[in-house]
Structures are given as C-alpha cells and as structure tokens.
Amino acid sequence: MKTIVIIGAGYGGLRAAELLCKNTPHRIILIDKNPYHYMQTEVYGYIAGRFDMSDIAVDLESFTRGLGDQITFVQENVTQIDAANKTIITETGSYHYDYAILAVGAQTNFFTFIEGLKEHTHGIKDIQRAFAFRQAFEKRLADKLQNKTFKRAGDLHIAIAGAGLSGVEIAAEMAHTLKRYEKILARCSRRLKISLIDAAPTILPGMHPYIIDKARKRLHELGIELYTDAFISQIGERNITFKDGTKLDFDFIIFTAGIKAADLTATLDTEKNRIGQIIPDAHLMVKNYPDLFTVGDCTEIKDNKGNILPPTAQTAEKSAAYVATYIEQKERGKTPAPFSAKIDGVFIALGGTYALGILYNTIKVEGYLAYLLKKAITRFYRLGLELKVNAGYKKRDLRI
Ligand SMILES: Cc1cc2nc3c(=O)[nH]c(=O)nc-3n(C[C@H](O)[C@H](O)[C@H](O)COP(=O)(O)OP(=O)(O)OC[C@H]3O[C@@H](n4cnc5c(N)ncnc54)[C@H](O)[C@@H]3O)c2cc1C
C-alpha cells in the first residue's frame, strides 16, 4: 500500500480525497492548516448577512471519517516539501509520501504599490477576515439604527476594489441587503452607498460580453456606482486616492482585486508565473519534484488554446479529479493522457434571487432561473459534503 499526501482541503483537495478513497486502496493523509473546509464561493452571502457560518464551513475531521478508514485528516501548517526524500514538512512533524498533491489555493494579493492597502482593507479569502468585516458592518448598521454614529445625515459608504467575479457578487448582494434595510432605516437608508472600483476598462474583465452587459445593468438597478479605468494609488483610513489625484471617501473597503498563490509555493524550486502560481508539466506534475502534483488556484492552468484559465472552484475540482485518476491509472501500469482543461459554464449571483449564467459559451440564462440553477449546483456540492460529514460525525459519537 502506498501513501498519498494531499496538502490543502479546499475544492481541489477534497475532490482528490473523495476520488482517491473511492478508486484506490492507498493510505491518504489530508493536511490543512485550518480544521474546516471554507466554501469561498458562498462568502458573498455570508458577509452580506444572508448565510450563516454553517453555510460556508465544513468540519474536516468529520468529513474524512465519513470517507472511511483509509484517510486521516491532520491539522497542520505545511512549511516545506523535501523532494529528494519525498517528505512533507509541517511546523511540528513530517510525512513521507509516494505521491503528493499540492492544493493550497491562493490568497489576496495586497499589492505593495498601493500604499495603505493591507492596513485599511478587508480581504475575504479567509474566514477570519470575512467574519471581521461582517461584524463591523452589522455593528455599523445597528449603530445607525440607534442614530449614534452618523452625524453627516447618515452616510454609509462601502467601497469594493476589484470588479471581478467575487467583487461583483459581493457588491450586488450587499446592495440587495441594504435595500432590505430600507424598511427599518427609512429615509436614512438612502444615504447607504456602494461603489465598485476596477482598474480595467470594464467590470468582469475577460468574461463573455453577455455576462458583462447584463451584470452592468443589474448593478446599475441596484444603485451601485461603478468606477472603471480607475487606478488606486493610495488607501487611507477613510479614503481612496486615485492616480489622477481625485479622492473617494468610504466607511468600509473590501479588496478583491487580485490574488497570488499560497505562500508554500514560494518555497518550491520550480517554474512559476508572476503571481507565484506553479507552471506544471502536461500531467500537472511539479517540475523538479517527482510524483508531486499541483491543482487548483496555486497552479497556472491553460486551456487547449494556451489561454490561462481564471482561478475557479470548477477548475480546481477538474484538475484534482485528473490527478486522482492519473495516480490510479499509473498504479495499474497505464500511461494517462495529458490534462485538458476547459470551462463548462459560469454562474454569477447578483443579489437576492437574481443571477446570470452562460453554459458552453452559448446557452444564456438570466434572473430567477439562473439563480435556481446556481443554487442547485451549490446544494449538490454541499449535499455531497454533508453526507460524509454526517456519517463521520456519527462514527465519532460511537467511539466516545
Ligand atoms: C468571493 C468569491 C466568490 C467566488 N465565486 C466563485 C464561483 O462562483 N465559482 C467558482 O468556480 N469559483 C469561485 N470563486 C473561486 C474559488 O473559490 C477558488 O477558485 C477555489 O476556492 C480554489 O480552490 P482550491 O482548492 O485551489 O483552493 P482553496 O479552496 O483556496 O483551498 C486551499 C486550502 O489550502 C489550505 N492551505 C493553504 N496553505 C496551506 C499550508 N501551507 N498548509 C496547510 N494548508 C494550507 C487552505 O487553508 C485551504 O483550505 C470565488 C472566490 C471568491 C473569493
């Protein structure tokens, strides 16, 4: 029996774990620095107060117990990978592997060329920051209800820097939430404002024109102010300074304008791109590291035309499924074909029960139907996790 170590229990790591448990007899060790799986794709609803913590986090120990006895979950921070000795090194120990899968994802890229960015903005790539934002935001609304903090006729301005998928989803959901507050805040709620800012000439850069056009209209209906071609040079405690010298005041600012690969990739002596993503070989193997594979957001993944794919949960899962199958086939003496990536579709939540979607670059869906389809995809994903978590939780109870 061989040992397969998976580093990172995000969308990629969990997909690999499930398939390897189902299709191979090997011992699997799943390592994550956190005790939970963070469903980042749902965070827009969490920070706007629509979802709970339980909607975006899943207990990893119960999940792995639910997968069976061949897998163990270890909560550790991986600090290094020793390729020569095929060993994963953590802060407190080490694990030998026959195969390893790097699925450590990405983190917010707090660019150093924007002064004050890290100090004054909220990121949402980790649960603690999302939680901090939600708490601060709810406190502000509660204070506003008491009329404590708003001397200037009650302004509350949320700025979101980055109009990619996550920034647009967050802006729309927050605008929708604020609309609901109109009923309790009455006239004051008119002074609640959301601005969405991007340096690109359009929102959702790189997406299908149908999605860009419809999303722009929806954001406009929700009362969101759009700033495109807007380069931020400095962020202070309560204001943004743009490159042309103009300023914009805010009460809260969320930064979603860039990502870079997780820190662990920096320790690897292999080819990487400008945001630290690993450039693997055609089988998603890390160059210079035999039997170490890389999947998901920490990897530069291209489609068959050579275009770099945006980092999504969908691509993380597909790349992980490929690697799990590769290992299974290799163990049976087969030579697997290279990885071929493509995007099946994109769905984007735009506040309340409105969404947009495009499938296979041709089928367009809008409004409540798109919302239902997006919800069904999330429900299906969540249900798969919950079945294992419930099974694992019961097992744990029996042992106590
Ligand atoms: C607001 C928002 C909305 C999004 N919406 C969508 C969407 O609608 N559709 C879509 O497809 N994608 C969406 N995405 C993108 C999607 O969430 C990511 O592409 C996806 O999470 C990538 O999966 P992953 O497995 O590569 O990494 P992650 O899910 O980030 O998981 C990485 C894991 O590695 C762990 N880790 C990192 N470093 C270490 C270490 N040194 N030691 C141990 N553990 C470590 C982390 O704790 C984490 O659990 C969205 C993202 C955001 C932020």
Tab-separated table of C-alpha atoms and ligand atoms in Angstrom:
chain	number	residue	atom	x	y	z
A	1	MET	CA	0.000	0.000	0.000
A	2	LYS	CA	1.278	3.478	-0.882
A	3	THR	CA	0.860	6.829	0.880
A	4	ILE	CA	-0.702	9.820	-0.875
A	5	VAL	CA	-0.496	13.178	0.919
A	6	ILE	CA	-2.904	15.945	-0.091
A	7	ILE	CA	-1.889	19.440	1.069
A	8	GLY	CA	-4.901	21.755	1.274
A	9	ALA	CA	-8.543	20.839	1.846
A	10	GLY	CA	-10.206	23.341	-0.476
A	11	TYR	CA	-12.254	22.488	-3.563
A	12	GLY	CA	-9.327	20.720	-5.233
A	13	GLY	CA	-8.076	18.854	-2.159
A	14	LEU	CA	-11.492	17.468	-1.219
A	15	ARG	CA	-12.246	16.312	-4.762
A	16	ALA	CA	-8.924	14.454	-4.909
A	17	ALA	CA	-9.561	12.911	-1.465
A	18	GLU	CA	-13.021	11.647	-2.432
A	19	LEU	CA	-11.884	10.074	-5.702
A	20	LEU	CA	-8.736	8.507	-4.255
A	21	CYS	CA	-10.771	6.942	-1.418
A	22	LYS	CA	-13.317	5.625	-3.900
A	23	ASN	CA	-10.944	4.260	-6.542
A	24	THR	CA	-7.677	3.296	-4.841
A	25	PRO	CA	-6.679	1.180	-1.820
A	26	HIS	CA	-3.935	3.606	-0.757
A	27	ARG	CA	-3.409	5.361	2.550
A	28	ILE	CA	-4.336	9.035	2.264
A	29	ILE	CA	-3.289	11.885	4.532
A	30	LEU	CA	-5.194	15.151	4.075
A	31	ILE	CA	-3.418	18.151	5.622
A	32	ASP	CA	-4.875	21.630	6.126
A	33	LYS	CA	-3.837	24.481	8.407
A	34	ASN	CA	-7.499	25.022	9.294
A	35	PRO	CA	-9.922	22.497	10.817
A	36	TYR	CA	-12.616	23.407	8.281
A	37	HIS	CA	-13.247	23.497	4.526
A	38	TYR	CA	-14.046	27.074	3.539
A	39	MET	CA	-16.671	27.425	0.791
A	40	GLN	CA	-15.361	30.685	-0.651
A	41	THR	CA	-17.883	30.661	-3.480
A	42	GLU	CA	-20.623	31.397	-0.899
A	43	VAL	CA	-18.835	34.131	1.032
A	44	TYR	CA	-20.709	36.935	-0.772
A	45	GLY	CA	-23.880	35.780	1.004
A	46	TYR	CA	-22.124	35.413	4.341
A	47	ILE	CA	-20.664	38.896	4.527
A	48	ALA	CA	-23.964	40.430	3.441
A	49	GLY	CA	-25.685	38.603	6.330
A	50	ARG	CA	-27.725	36.236	4.187
A	51	PHE	CA	-25.869	32.998	5.036
A	52	ASP	CA	-24.520	31.714	8.342
A	53	MET	CA	-21.078	30.401	9.214
A	54	SER	CA	-22.523	26.892	8.890
A	55	ASP	CA	-23.319	27.625	5.225
A	56	ILE	CA	-19.703	28.340	4.376
A	57	ALA	CA	-17.656	25.998	6.586
A	58	VAL	CA	-17.491	22.208	6.882
A	59	ASP	CA	-15.703	20.236	9.620
A	60	LEU	CA	-12.792	18.368	8.024
A	61	GLU	CA	-12.323	15.718	10.683
A	62	SER	CA	-15.942	14.542	10.386
A	63	PHE	CA	-15.717	14.731	6.604
A	64	THR	CA	-12.647	12.486	6.397
A	65	ARG	CA	-14.075	9.996	8.914
A	66	GLY	CA	-17.126	9.809	6.680
A	67	LEU	CA	-14.880	8.860	3.758
A	68	GLY	CA	-13.651	5.715	5.542
A	69	ASP	CA	-10.641	4.362	7.421
A	70	GLN	CA	-8.037	4.749	4.666
A	71	ILE	CA	-7.905	8.545	5.094
A	72	THR	CA	-6.669	10.643	8.013
A	73	PHE	CA	-7.051	14.393	8.479
A	74	VAL	CA	-4.183	16.324	10.035
A	75	GLN	CA	-4.494	19.979	11.005
A	76	GLU	CA	-1.015	21.353	10.373
A	77	ASN	CA	0.662	24.201	8.532
A	78	VAL	CA	2.927	22.776	5.814
A	79	THR	CA	6.172	24.757	5.651
A	80	GLN	CA	8.305	22.869	3.126
A	81	ILE	CA	8.465	19.976	0.696
A	82	ASP	CA	11.658	17.906	0.599
A	83	ALA	CA	11.642	16.495	-2.942
A	84	ALA	CA	14.798	14.387	-2.555
A	85	ASN	CA	13.299	12.470	0.364
A	86	LYS	CA	9.657	12.729	-0.762
A	87	THR	CA	8.733	14.278	2.559
A	88	ILE	CA	6.172	16.931	3.537
A	89	ILE	CA	7.393	19.041	6.440
A	90	THR	CA	4.986	20.802	8.788
A	91	GLU	CA	5.557	23.095	11.775
A	92	THR	CA	5.598	20.096	14.118
A	93	GLY	CA	6.329	16.967	12.085
A	94	SER	CA	6.917	15.317	8.717
A	95	TYR	CA	5.115	12.880	6.393
A	96	HIS	CA	6.703	10.618	3.802
A	97	TYR	CA	4.779	10.267	0.523
A	98	ASP	CA	4.757	8.099	-2.580
A	99	TYR	CA	2.566	10.697	-4.281
A	100	ALA	CA	1.633	14.175	-3.053
A	101	ILE	CA	-0.923	16.690	-4.322
A	102	LEU	CA	-0.411	20.385	-3.744
A	103	ALA	CA	-3.838	22.041	-3.441
A	104	VAL	CA	-3.007	25.077	-1.292
A	105	GLY	CA	-5.028	27.629	-3.284
A	106	ALA	CA	-4.415	31.362	-3.375
A	107	GLN	CA	-4.500	34.400	-1.105
A	108	THR	CA	-5.373	38.078	-1.505
A	109	ASN	CA	-2.591	39.928	-3.274
A	110	PHE	CA	-2.187	43.095	-1.226
A	111	PHE	CA	-0.089	44.902	-3.849
A	112	THR	CA	2.771	46.832	-2.297
A	113	PHE	CA	2.444	49.587	-4.948
A	114	ILE	CA	-0.876	50.673	-3.363
A	115	GLU	CA	0.063	52.484	-0.196
A	116	GLY	CA	-2.052	51.537	2.838
A	117	LEU	CA	-3.801	48.655	1.065
A	118	LYS	CA	-3.157	45.894	3.583
A	119	GLU	CA	-3.657	48.109	6.636
A	120	HIS	CA	-7.021	49.560	5.663
A	121	THR	CA	-8.892	46.959	3.588
A	122	HIS	CA	-10.821	43.805	4.345
A	123	GLY	CA	-9.940	40.717	2.269
A	124	ILE	CA	-12.353	37.799	2.034
A	125	LYS	CA	-10.000	34.962	1.098
A	126	ASP	CA	-10.002	33.701	4.671
A	127	ILE	CA	-12.899	33.179	7.018
A	128	GLN	CA	-11.495	35.367	9.819
A	129	ARG	CA	-11.346	38.436	7.598
A	130	ALA	CA	-14.844	37.769	6.225
A	131	PHE	CA	-16.091	37.394	9.817
A	132	ALA	CA	-14.383	40.644	10.903
A	133	PHE	CA	-15.997	42.530	8.043
A	134	ARG	CA	-19.454	41.111	8.738
A	135	GLN	CA	-19.219	42.005	12.438
A	136	ALA	CA	-18.033	45.557	11.739
A	137	PHE	CA	-20.720	46.069	9.101
A	138	GLU	CA	-23.540	44.759	11.313
A	139	LYS	CA	-22.354	46.889	14.217
A	140	ARG	CA	-22.433	49.944	11.955
A	141	LEU	CA	-25.984	49.201	10.880
A	142	ALA	CA	-27.058	48.642	14.491
A	143	ASP	CA	-25.426	51.955	15.475
A	144	LYS	CA	-27.153	53.634	12.586
A	145	LEU	CA	-30.461	52.280	13.785
A	146	GLN	CA	-29.756	53.981	17.116
A	147	ASN	CA	-28.631	57.070	15.160
A	148	LYS	CA	-25.357	57.133	17.091
A	149	THR	CA	-22.579	57.433	14.582
A	150	PHE	CA	-23.972	59.247	11.550
A	151	LYS	CA	-23.695	62.921	12.016
A	152	ARG	CA	-23.475	63.704	8.301
A	153	ALA	CA	-27.151	62.884	7.663
A	154	GLY	CA	-26.311	59.210	7.953
A	155	ASP	CA	-23.878	58.326	5.145
A	156	LEU	CA	-22.546	54.802	4.999
A	157	HIS	CA	-20.291	54.139	2.067
A	158	ILE	CA	-18.919	50.701	1.220
A	159	ALA	CA	-16.196	50.605	-1.427
A	160	ILE	CA	-15.280	47.371	-3.164
A	161	ALA	CA	-11.965	47.428	-5.023
A	162	GLY	CA	-11.941	44.762	-7.735
A	163	ALA	CA	-14.824	44.144	-10.141
A	164	GLY	CA	-14.040	40.522	-10.948
A	165	LEU	CA	-16.421	37.678	-10.103
A	166	SER	CA	-16.043	37.967	-6.331
A	167	GLY	CA	-16.193	41.797	-6.190
A	168	VAL	CA	-19.302	41.948	-8.365
A	169	GLU	CA	-21.080	39.215	-6.382
A	170	ILE	CA	-20.287	40.932	-3.084
A	171	ALA	CA	-21.354	44.386	-4.328
A	172	ALA	CA	-24.668	43.049	-5.648
A	173	GLU	CA	-25.504	41.049	-2.531
A	174	MET	CA	-24.626	43.928	-0.211
A	175	ALA	CA	-26.700	46.359	-2.271
A	176	HIS	CA	-29.587	43.922	-2.050
A	177	THR	CA	-29.130	43.667	1.726
A	178	LEU	CA	-29.109	47.445	2.078
A	179	LYS	CA	-32.341	47.615	0.105
A	180	ARG	CA	-33.922	45.306	2.672
A	181	TYR	CA	-32.719	47.674	5.397
A	182	GLU	CA	-34.707	50.469	3.783
A	183	LYS	CA	-37.731	49.182	5.648
A	184	ILE	CA	-36.168	49.659	9.062
A	185	LEU	CA	-33.960	52.638	8.344
A	186	ALA	CA	-36.493	54.520	6.267
A	187	ARG	CA	-35.190	57.821	4.896
A	188	CYS	CA	-31.651	57.331	6.254
A	189	SER	CA	-31.166	54.246	4.082
A	190	ARG	CA	-30.947	56.478	1.012
A	191	ARG	CA	-27.545	57.507	2.309
A	192	LEU	CA	-26.208	53.936	2.151
A	193	LYS	CA	-23.961	53.713	-0.863
A	194	ILE	CA	-21.846	51.077	-2.605
A	195	SER	CA	-19.041	51.807	-5.064
A	196	LEU	CA	-17.361	49.160	-7.184
A	197	ILE	CA	-13.920	50.085	-8.495
A	198	ASP	CA	-11.637	48.465	-11.051
A	199	ALA	CA	-8.523	49.497	-12.963
A	200	ALA	CA	-9.763	47.603	-16.049
A	201	PRO	CA	-11.971	49.389	-18.613
A	202	THR	CA	-14.881	47.084	-17.760
A	203	ILE	CA	-16.340	45.088	-14.899
A	204	LEU	CA	-15.796	41.299	-15.053
A	205	PRO	CA	-12.777	41.579	-17.368
A	206	GLY	CA	-12.323	38.533	-19.591
A	207	MET	CA	-15.906	37.312	-19.213
A	208	HIS	CA	-18.437	36.790	-22.010
A	209	PRO	CA	-19.913	40.140	-23.282
A	210	TYR	CA	-23.418	38.870	-22.441
A	211	ILE	CA	-22.476	38.500	-18.769
A	212	ILE	CA	-20.663	41.864	-18.678
A	213	ASP	CA	-23.544	43.747	-20.245
A	214	LYS	CA	-26.334	42.195	-18.163
A	215	ALA	CA	-24.322	42.434	-14.934
A	216	ARG	CA	-23.648	46.135	-15.540
A	217	LYS	CA	-27.382	46.766	-15.946
A	218	ARG	CA	-28.214	44.830	-12.792
A	219	LEU	CA	-25.593	46.677	-10.721
A	220	HIS	CA	-26.998	49.947	-12.012
A	221	GLU	CA	-30.541	48.916	-10.971
A	222	LEU	CA	-29.209	48.101	-7.518
A	223	GLY	CA	-27.845	51.647	-7.245
A	224	ILE	CA	-24.169	50.664	-7.276
A	225	GLU	CA	-21.738	53.289	-8.546
A	226	LEU	CA	-19.205	51.878	-10.987
A	227	TYR	CA	-15.676	53.241	-11.379
A	228	THR	CA	-13.767	51.605	-14.234
A	229	ASP	CA	-10.339	52.599	-15.597
A	230	ALA	CA	-9.784	53.769	-12.029
A	231	PHE	CA	-6.257	53.223	-10.711
A	232	ILE	CA	-5.951	53.377	-6.939
A	233	SER	CA	-2.619	54.729	-5.748
A	234	GLN	CA	-3.268	55.062	-2.024
A	235	ILE	CA	-5.759	53.928	0.591
A	236	GLY	CA	-6.078	55.818	3.839
A	237	GLU	CA	-8.173	55.059	6.888
A	238	ARG	CA	-11.295	56.551	5.313
A	239	ASN	CA	-10.450	57.475	1.722
A	240	ILE	CA	-9.064	56.274	-1.574
A	241	THR	CA	-6.718	58.401	-3.677
A	242	PHE	CA	-6.773	57.629	-7.383
A	243	LYS	CA	-3.801	58.022	-9.706
A	244	ASP	CA	-5.292	61.233	-11.191
A	245	GLY	CA	-5.413	62.773	-7.713
A	246	THR	CA	-9.177	62.524	-7.109
A	247	LYS	CA	-10.386	61.103	-3.808
A	248	LEU	CA	-13.301	58.952	-2.688
A	249	ASP	CA	-14.404	58.652	0.942
A	250	PHE	CA	-15.552	55.331	2.367
A	251	ASP	CA	-16.536	53.750	5.671
A	252	PHE	CA	-15.524	50.207	4.738
A	253	ILE	CA	-13.415	48.929	1.925
A	254	ILE	CA	-13.218	45.334	0.685
A	255	PHE	CA	-10.321	44.380	-1.559
A	256	THR	CA	-10.925	41.675	-4.165
A	257	ALA	CA	-8.709	43.000	-6.964
A	258	GLY	CA	-6.018	40.388	-7.079
A	259	ILE	CA	-4.756	37.045	-5.887
A	260	LYS	CA	-1.401	35.343	-5.645
A	261	ALA	CA	-0.548	31.706	-4.964
A	262	ALA	CA	-0.379	30.495	-1.343
A	263	ASP	CA	2.956	31.106	0.421
A	264	LEU	CA	4.057	27.463	0.277
A	265	THR	CA	4.629	27.700	-3.489
A	266	ALA	CA	7.398	30.273	-2.848
A	267	THR	CA	9.450	27.573	-1.107
A	268	LEU	CA	9.469	25.323	-4.202
A	269	ASP	CA	12.377	25.392	-6.643
A	270	THR	CA	10.292	25.158	-9.813
A	271	GLU	CA	8.887	27.302	-12.649
A	272	LYS	CA	6.275	29.871	-11.565
A	273	ASN	CA	4.369	32.794	-13.089
A	274	ARG	CA	4.280	36.410	-11.864
A	275	ILE	CA	1.655	35.675	-9.199
A	276	GLY	CA	3.579	32.698	-7.869
A	277	GLN	CA	1.393	30.013	-9.444
A	278	ILE	CA	3.283	26.864	-10.351
A	279	ILE	CA	3.659	26.131	-14.056
A	280	PRO	CA	3.393	22.337	-14.117
A	281	ASP	CA	4.116	19.800	-16.873
A	282	ALA	CA	1.362	18.429	-19.109
A	283	HIS	CA	0.294	15.964	-16.385
A	284	LEU	CA	0.100	18.660	-13.690
A	285	MET	CA	3.319	17.418	-12.124
A	286	VAL	CA	5.594	19.988	-10.426
A	287	LYS	CA	8.841	20.201	-12.401
A	288	ASN	CA	11.897	19.057	-10.327
A	289	TYR	CA	9.602	17.325	-7.821
A	290	PRO	CA	8.898	13.699	-8.851
A	291	ASP	CA	5.379	12.472	-8.005
A	292	LEU	CA	4.311	15.860	-6.617
A	293	PHE	CA	1.235	17.203	-8.461
A	294	THR	CA	-0.325	20.656	-8.323
A	295	VAL	CA	-4.022	21.549	-8.738
A	296	GLY	CA	-6.407	24.486	-8.356
A	297	ASP	CA	-5.640	28.140	-7.667
A	298	CYS	CA	-1.950	27.597	-6.811
A	299	THR	CA	-1.416	26.334	-10.381
A	300	GLU	CA	-1.262	28.101	-13.737
A	301	ILE	CA	-3.780	26.134	-15.799
A	302	LYS	CA	-4.200	26.756	-19.532
A	303	ASP	CA	-6.903	25.623	-21.943
A	304	ASN	CA	-6.003	23.885	-25.207
A	305	LYS	CA	-5.610	27.252	-26.974
A	306	GLY	CA	-2.961	28.311	-24.461
A	307	ASN	CA	-5.159	30.815	-22.577
A	308	ILE	CA	-4.633	30.932	-18.820
A	309	LEU	CA	-7.901	29.973	-17.133
A	310	PRO	CA	-9.250	32.153	-14.312
A	311	PRO	CA	-8.934	30.501	-10.896
A	312	THR	CA	-12.280	28.889	-10.109
A	313	ALA	CA	-13.637	26.102	-7.941
A	314	GLN	CA	-14.659	24.359	-11.143
A	315	THR	CA	-11.080	24.259	-12.477
A	316	ALA	CA	-9.744	23.274	-9.036
A	317	GLU	CA	-12.082	20.276	-8.947
A	318	LYS	CA	-11.378	19.244	-12.548
A	319	SER	CA	-7.612	19.404	-12.127
A	320	ALA	CA	-7.863	17.432	-8.875
A	321	ALA	CA	-10.076	14.781	-10.496
A	322	TYR	CA	-7.499	14.450	-13.294
A	323	VAL	CA	-4.623	13.912	-10.830
A	324	ALA	CA	-6.607	11.349	-8.786
A	325	THR	CA	-7.316	9.419	-11.992
A	326	TYR	CA	-3.696	9.798	-13.130
A	327	ILE	CA	-2.425	8.184	-9.920
A	328	GLU	CA	-4.974	5.377	-10.156
A	329	GLN	CA	-4.059	4.648	-13.800
A	330	LYS	CA	-0.327	4.880	-13.235
A	331	GLU	CA	-0.586	2.329	-10.421
A	332	ARG	CA	-2.330	-0.007	-12.866
A	333	GLY	CA	0.546	0.356	-15.328
A	334	LYS	CA	-1.243	2.700	-17.770
A	335	THR	CA	0.108	5.963	-19.224
A	336	PRO	CA	-2.545	8.660	-18.732
A	337	ALA	CA	-3.192	11.331	-21.390
A	338	PRO	CA	-2.172	14.949	-20.610
A	339	PHE	CA	-4.604	17.194	-18.726
A	340	SER	CA	-7.034	19.089	-20.931
A	341	ALA	CA	-8.842	21.979	-19.249
A	342	LYS	CA	-11.967	23.833	-20.303
A	343	ILE	CA	-14.714	25.821	-18.604
A	344	ASP	CA	-18.219	24.353	-18.888
A	345	GLY	CA	-20.018	27.431	-17.694
A	346	VAL	CA	-20.104	30.398	-15.363
A	347	PHE	CA	-22.844	31.456	-12.958
A	348	ILE	CA	-22.793	34.736	-11.127
A	349	ALA	CA	-25.066	35.693	-8.221
A	350	LEU	CA	-26.284	39.271	-8.482
A	351	GLY	CA	-28.249	39.915	-5.321
A	352	GLY	CA	-31.347	38.205	-3.913
A	353	THR	CA	-32.842	35.741	-6.336
A	354	TYR	CA	-31.240	37.182	-9.471
A	355	ALA	CA	-28.300	35.517	-11.218
A	356	LEU	CA	-26.730	35.215	-14.646
A	357	GLY	CA	-25.207	32.210	-16.319
A	358	ILE	CA	-23.662	31.035	-19.534
A	359	LEU	CA	-23.095	27.378	-20.395
A	360	TYR	CA	-20.674	26.073	-23.043
A	361	ASN	CA	-20.228	29.689	-24.167
A	362	THR	CA	-23.654	29.625	-25.896
A	363	ILE	CA	-26.610	28.871	-23.577
A	364	LYS	CA	-27.558	32.045	-21.717
A	365	VAL	CA	-29.682	32.116	-18.577
A	366	GLU	CA	-30.879	35.084	-16.580
A	367	GLY	CA	-32.866	36.042	-13.490
A	368	TYR	CA	-34.658	33.575	-11.238
A	369	LEU	CA	-33.929	30.568	-13.470
A	370	ALA	CA	-30.186	31.273	-13.356
A	371	TYR	CA	-30.474	31.736	-9.585
A	372	LEU	CA	-32.171	28.339	-9.237
A	373	LEU	CA	-29.506	26.660	-11.370
A	374	LYS	CA	-26.672	28.262	-9.403
A	375	LYS	CA	-28.362	27.275	-6.162
A	376	ALA	CA	-28.802	23.694	-7.374
A	377	ILE	CA	-25.063	23.450	-8.163
A	378	THR	CA	-24.153	24.707	-4.683
A	379	ARG	CA	-26.759	22.486	-2.996
A	380	PHE	CA	-25.461	19.438	-4.850
A	381	TYR	CA	-21.871	20.225	-3.813
A	382	ARG	CA	-22.914	20.909	-0.234
A	383	LEU	CA	-25.079	17.765	-0.025
A	384	GLY	CA	-22.131	15.604	-1.132
A	385	LEU	CA	-20.043	17.058	1.704
A	386	GLU	CA	-22.832	16.817	4.269
A	387	LEU	CA	-23.473	13.120	3.649
A	388	LYS	CA	-19.839	12.389	4.522
A	389	VAL	CA	-19.769	14.837	7.431
A	390	ASN	CA	-22.910	13.285	8.958
A	391	ALA	CA	-21.540	9.747	8.528
A	392	GLY	CA	-18.227	10.814	10.058
A	393	TYR	CA	-19.878	12.654	12.918
A	394	LYS	CA	-21.932	9.562	13.833
A	395	LYS	CA	-18.793	7.404	13.781
A	396	ARG	CA	-17.065	9.799	16.129
A	397	ASP	CA	-20.006	9.674	18.537
A	398	LEU	CA	-19.848	5.872	18.625
A	399	ARG	CA	-16.182	5.926	19.570
A	400	ILE	CA	-16.646	8.312	22.506
B	1	LIG	C1	-15.980	35.761	-3.116
B	1	LIG	C2	-15.572	34.639	-4.042
B	1	LIG	C3	-16.512	34.130	-4.937
B	1	LIG	C4	-16.161	33.088	-5.803
B	1	LIG	N1	-17.121	32.594	-6.634
B	1	LIG	C5	-16.826	31.540	-7.415
B	1	LIG	C6	-17.832	30.945	-8.227
B	1	LIG	O1	-18.987	31.395	-8.258
B	1	LIG	N2	-17.483	29.865	-8.985
B	1	LIG	C7	-16.221	29.332	-8.959
B	1	LIG	O2	-15.979	28.314	-9.641
B	1	LIG	N3	-15.248	29.875	-8.199
B	1	LIG	C8	-15.495	30.963	-7.436
B	1	LIG	N4	-14.519	31.512	-6.642
B	1	LIG	C9	-13.136	30.977	-6.722
B	1	LIG	C10	-12.977	29.711	-5.888
B	1	LIG	O3	-13.392	29.918	-4.560
B	1	LIG	C11	-11.498	29.248	-5.909
B	1	LIG	O4	-11.092	29.157	-7.252
B	1	LIG	C12	-11.364	27.905	-5.212
B	1	LIG	O5	-11.557	28.070	-3.820
B	1	LIG	C13	-9.974	27.277	-5.464
B	1	LIG	O6	-9.918	26.027	-4.855
B	1	LIG	P1	-8.527	25.436	-4.360
B	1	LIG	O7	-8.795	24.047	-3.854
B	1	LIG	O8	-7.480	25.614	-5.378
B	1	LIG	O9	-8.076	26.380	-3.140
B	1	LIG	P2	-8.850	26.790	-1.817
B	1	LIG	O10	-10.287	26.486	-1.899
B	1	LIG	O11	-8.417	28.184	-1.530
B	1	LIG	O12	-8.219	25.812	-0.715
B	1	LIG	C14	-6.849	25.856	-0.347
B	1	LIG	C15	-6.681	25.195	1.005
B	1	LIG	O13	-5.283	25.054	1.297
B	1	LIG	C16	-5.047	25.344	2.672
B	1	LIG	N5	-3.638	25.755	2.808
B	1	LIG	C17	-3.027	26.794	2.203
B	1	LIG	N6	-1.712	26.824	2.554
B	1	LIG	C18	-1.511	25.782	3.400
B	1	LIG	C19	-0.369	25.300	4.103
B	1	LIG	N7	0.846	25.871	3.991
B	1	LIG	N8	-0.516	24.220	4.897
B	1	LIG	C20	-1.740	23.627	5.030
B	1	LIG	N9	-2.848	24.050	4.394
B	1	LIG	C21	-2.741	25.106	3.577
B	1	LIG	C22	-6.060	26.445	2.977
B	1	LIG	O14	-6.344	26.510	4.364
B	1	LIG	C23	-7.284	25.998	2.159
B	1	LIG	O15	-8.156	25.181	2.910
B	1	LIG	C24	-14.832	32.556	-5.767
B	1	LIG	C25	-13.889	33.067	-4.869
B	1	LIG	C26	-14.235	34.101	-4.017
B	1	LIG	C27	-13.212	34.627	-3.038
